[in-house]
Amino acid sequence: MKLKRRSTNFPRKGIAQSALPYKRSVPTWQKLTADEVKETIYKLSKKGLTPSQIGVILRDSHGVNQIKHLTGTKILRILRAKGLASKIPEDLYHLIKKAVAIRKHLEKNRQDKDSKYRLILIESRVHKLARYYKTKSVLPPNWKYESATASALVA
């Protein structure tokens, strides 16, 4: 059994999560082929959807439970091979988007101490994640998060 380490930078929530099925083969009731799924992924990506949103649509509308079992690769790797992946990773993008929203809120409500504290926590997570992605060569080594230019990143 794999134990999850709890982070000190996040509120104390549970560690519940869903488990993937043990069987890694494609279900017998699956009608779509790997090429049809890839074409659907390309089409949804061109509409501006993120890889996780694409996975939810494929699961809910098309009945594809695990794209990796069907195609052999993950959604993000399929998009990277075609050149459709975004410049910054999805999790980093959403953290930056959240920081921009809190900063905009703080411009109107300067007395909100709790939001100021949450902004500090979120921006520290952004820096930590950016440092990780630089070591993994996902982001260029000279990439830097700056609050002044962050709204341009998420626009």
mmCIF file of C-alpha atoms in Angstrom:
data_model
loop_
_atom_site.group_PDB
_atom_site.id
_atom_site.type_symbol
_atom_site.label_atom_id
_atom_site.label_comp_id
_atom_site.label_asym_id
_atom_site.label_seq_id
_atom_site.Cartn_x
_atom_site.Cartn_y
_atom_site.Cartn_z
ATOM 1 C CA MET A 1 0.000 0.000 0.000
ATOM 2 C CA LYS A 2 1.335 3.382 -0.993
ATOM 3 C CA LEU A 3 1.095 6.096 1.654
ATOM 4 C CA LYS A 4 0.649 9.696 0.610
ATOM 5 C CA ARG A 5 2.759 12.363 2.256
ATOM 6 C CA ARG A 6 0.791 15.389 3.406
ATOM 7 C CA SER A 7 2.129 18.758 2.395
ATOM 8 C CA THR A 8 2.559 21.561 4.889
ATOM 9 C CA ASN A 9 1.550 24.219 2.360
ATOM 10 C CA PHE A 10 -2.016 22.991 1.883
ATOM 11 C CA PRO A 11 -5.044 22.949 4.179
ATOM 12 C CA ARG A 12 -5.643 19.696 6.021
ATOM 13 C CA LYS A 13 -8.008 17.825 3.764
ATOM 14 C CA GLY A 14 -8.444 14.111 3.267
ATOM 15 C CA ILE A 15 -6.285 11.942 1.058
ATOM 16 C CA ALA A 16 -9.161 10.087 -0.616
ATOM 17 C CA GLN A 17 -8.718 9.201 -4.255
ATOM 18 C CA SER A 18 -10.151 6.850 -6.833
ATOM 19 C CA ALA A 19 -8.283 3.713 -7.870
ATOM 20 C CA LEU A 20 -7.659 2.663 -11.473
ATOM 21 C CA PRO A 21 -8.897 -0.772 -12.526
ATOM 22 C CA TYR A 22 -6.280 -3.499 -12.250
ATOM 23 C CA LYS A 23 -6.986 -4.828 -15.725
ATOM 24 C CA ARG A 24 -5.087 -2.665 -18.219
ATOM 25 C CA SER A 25 -6.664 -3.979 -21.415
ATOM 26 C CA VAL A 26 -9.312 -2.216 -23.497
ATOM 27 C CA PRO A 27 -12.884 -3.229 -22.500
ATOM 28 C CA THR A 28 -14.733 -5.484 -24.927
ATOM 29 C CA TRP A 29 -17.632 -3.006 -25.191
ATOM 30 C CA GLN A 30 -15.333 -0.203 -26.404
ATOM 31 C CA LYS A 31 -16.421 0.858 -29.905
ATOM 32 C CA LEU A 32 -13.842 3.590 -30.668
ATOM 33 C CA THR A 33 -10.440 2.798 -32.115
ATOM 34 C CA ALA A 34 -7.184 4.460 -31.086
ATOM 35 C CA ASP A 35 -7.077 6.587 -34.264
ATOM 36 C CA GLU A 36 -10.643 7.839 -33.736
ATOM 37 C CA VAL A 37 -9.799 8.796 -30.150
ATOM 38 C CA LYS A 38 -6.653 10.645 -31.294
ATOM 39 C CA GLU A 39 -8.663 12.584 -33.893
ATOM 40 C CA THR A 40 -11.201 13.511 -31.200
ATOM 41 C CA ILE A 41 -8.355 14.661 -28.921
ATOM 42 C CA TYR A 42 -6.936 16.863 -31.712
ATOM 43 C CA LYS A 43 -10.368 18.330 -32.449
ATOM 44 C CA LEU A 44 -11.076 19.124 -28.774
ATOM 45 C CA SER A 45 -7.603 20.600 -28.289
ATOM 46 C CA LYS A 46 -8.096 22.956 -31.228
ATOM 47 C CA LYS A 47 -11.264 24.193 -29.489
ATOM 48 C CA GLY A 48 -9.023 25.319 -26.608
ATOM 49 C CA LEU A 49 -9.684 22.580 -24.040
ATOM 50 C CA THR A 50 -7.029 21.400 -21.588
ATOM 51 C CA PRO A 51 -5.912 17.742 -21.432
ATOM 52 C CA SER A 52 -7.935 17.095 -18.262
ATOM 53 C CA GLN A 53 -11.073 18.602 -19.834
ATOM 54 C CA ILE A 54 -10.499 16.439 -22.917
ATOM 55 C CA GLY A 55 -10.244 13.360 -20.690
ATOM 56 C CA VAL A 56 -13.511 14.219 -18.917
ATOM 57 C CA ILE A 57 -15.336 14.709 -22.243
ATOM 58 C CA LEU A 58 -13.976 11.437 -23.631
ATOM 59 C CA ARG A 59 -15.003 9.631 -20.447
ATOM 60 C CA ASP A 60 -18.492 11.128 -20.159
ATOM 61 C CA SER A 61 -19.571 11.537 -23.792
ATOM 62 C CA HIS A 62 -17.627 8.882 -25.676
ATOM 63 C CA GLY A 63 -17.302 6.142 -23.035
ATOM 64 C CA VAL A 64 -13.503 5.963 -23.107
ATOM 65 C CA ASN A 65 -12.478 5.132 -19.549
ATOM 66 C CA GLN A 66 -8.658 5.230 -19.903
ATOM 67 C CA ILE A 67 -7.099 6.830 -22.961
ATOM 68 C CA LYS A 68 -3.706 5.339 -22.107
ATOM 69 C CA HIS A 69 -5.086 1.782 -22.267
ATOM 70 C CA LEU A 70 -6.662 2.461 -25.665
ATOM 71 C CA THR A 71 -3.955 4.505 -27.416
ATOM 72 C CA GLY A 72 -0.860 3.446 -25.480
ATOM 73 C CA THR A 73 0.025 7.052 -24.585
ATOM 74 C CA LYS A 74 -1.421 9.790 -22.413
ATOM 75 C CA ILE A 75 -3.398 12.772 -23.729
ATOM 76 C CA LEU A 76 -0.631 15.300 -23.105
ATOM 77 C CA ARG A 77 1.946 13.164 -24.927
ATOM 78 C CA ILE A 78 -0.449 12.774 -27.884
ATOM 79 C CA LEU A 79 -0.850 16.569 -27.989
ATOM 80 C CA ARG A 80 2.906 17.170 -27.684
ATOM 81 C CA ALA A 81 3.602 14.819 -30.603
ATOM 82 C CA LYS A 82 1.205 16.858 -32.741
ATOM 83 C CA GLY A 83 2.496 20.194 -31.394
ATOM 84 C CA LEU A 84 -0.811 21.172 -29.765
ATOM 85 C CA ALA A 85 0.302 21.176 -26.110
ATOM 86 C CA SER A 86 0.309 24.464 -24.215
ATOM 87 C CA LYS A 87 3.545 26.285 -23.389
ATOM 88 C CA ILE A 88 3.136 26.082 -19.607
ATOM 89 C CA PRO A 89 1.825 22.980 -17.793
ATOM 90 C CA GLU A 90 -1.843 22.858 -16.838
ATOM 91 C CA ASP A 91 -1.378 22.757 -13.054
ATOM 92 C CA LEU A 92 0.992 25.728 -13.134
ATOM 93 C CA TYR A 93 -1.405 27.607 -15.411
ATOM 94 C CA HIS A 94 -4.307 27.160 -12.966
ATOM 95 C CA LEU A 95 -2.195 28.261 -9.995
ATOM 96 C CA ILE A 96 -1.147 31.405 -11.865
ATOM 97 C CA LYS A 97 -4.774 32.028 -12.845
ATOM 98 C CA LYS A 98 -5.809 31.738 -9.184
ATOM 99 C CA ALA A 99 -3.027 34.110 -8.093
ATOM 100 C CA VAL A 100 -4.100 36.670 -10.708
ATOM 101 C CA ALA A 101 -7.721 36.481 -9.503
ATOM 102 C CA ILE A 102 -6.686 36.992 -5.863
ATOM 103 C CA ARG A 103 -4.403 39.888 -6.821
ATOM 104 C CA LYS A 104 -7.292 41.517 -8.701
ATOM 105 C CA HIS A 105 -9.495 41.001 -5.630
ATOM 106 C CA LEU A 106 -6.836 42.608 -3.414
ATOM 107 C CA GLU A 107 -6.747 45.723 -5.596
ATOM 108 C CA LYS A 108 -10.364 46.399 -4.637
ATOM 109 C CA ASN A 109 -10.194 45.050 -1.078
ATOM 110 C CA ARG A 110 -6.887 46.101 0.403
ATOM 111 C CA GLN A 111 -7.916 45.229 3.972
ATOM 112 C CA ASP A 112 -8.466 41.538 3.188
ATOM 113 C CA LYS A 113 -5.624 39.997 5.199
ATOM 114 C CA ASP A 114 -6.723 36.401 4.613
ATOM 115 C CA SER A 115 -6.590 36.805 0.830
ATOM 116 C CA LYS A 116 -3.145 38.360 1.125
ATOM 117 C CA TYR A 117 -1.976 35.344 3.106
ATOM 118 C CA ARG A 118 -3.548 32.926 0.593
ATOM 119 C CA LEU A 119 -1.848 34.807 -2.245
ATOM 120 C CA ILE A 120 1.519 34.306 -0.549
ATOM 121 C CA LEU A 121 0.814 30.560 -0.247
ATOM 122 C CA ILE A 122 -0.317 30.248 -3.864
ATOM 123 C CA GLU A 123 2.662 32.170 -5.194
ATOM 124 C CA SER A 124 5.028 30.021 -3.158
ATOM 125 C CA ARG A 125 3.408 26.962 -4.783
ATOM 126 C CA VAL A 126 3.887 28.596 -8.194
ATOM 127 C CA HIS A 127 7.592 29.128 -7.473
ATOM 128 C CA LYS A 128 8.002 25.574 -6.176
ATOM 129 C CA LEU A 129 6.243 24.074 -9.209
ATOM 130 C CA ALA A 130 8.209 26.286 -11.611
ATOM 131 C CA ARG A 131 11.454 25.148 -9.989
ATOM 132 C CA TYR A 132 10.382 21.508 -10.485
ATOM 133 C CA TYR A 133 9.433 22.050 -14.136
ATOM 134 C CA LYS A 134 12.763 23.780 -14.819
ATOM 135 C CA THR A 135 14.638 20.725 -13.503
ATOM 136 C CA LYS A 136 12.494 18.472 -15.728
ATOM 137 C CA SER A 137 13.116 20.787 -18.745
ATOM 138 C CA VAL A 138 9.396 21.412 -19.253
ATOM 139 C CA LEU A 139 9.931 25.148 -18.739
ATOM 140 C CA PRO A 140 12.962 27.016 -20.108
ATOM 141 C CA PRO A 141 15.662 27.717 -17.489
ATOM 142 C CA ASN A 142 15.177 31.489 -17.767
ATOM 143 C CA TRP A 143 11.370 31.308 -17.169
ATOM 144 C CA LYS A 144 10.326 33.353 -14.170
ATOM 145 C CA TYR A 145 6.968 34.046 -12.533
ATOM 146 C CA GLU A 146 6.357 37.745 -12.060
ATOM 147 C CA SER A 147 3.092 39.014 -10.640
ATOM 148 C CA ALA A 148 3.106 42.042 -12.953
ATOM 149 C CA THR A 149 3.193 39.934 -16.133
ATOM 150 C CA ALA A 150 1.164 36.982 -14.810
ATOM 151 C CA SER A 151 -2.141 38.273 -16.171
ATOM 152 C CA ALA A 152 -0.652 38.148 -19.686
ATOM 153 C CA LEU A 153 0.238 34.462 -19.174
ATOM 154 C CA VAL A 154 -3.328 33.428 -18.375
ATOM 155 C CA ALA A 155 -5.138 35.733 -20.826
#
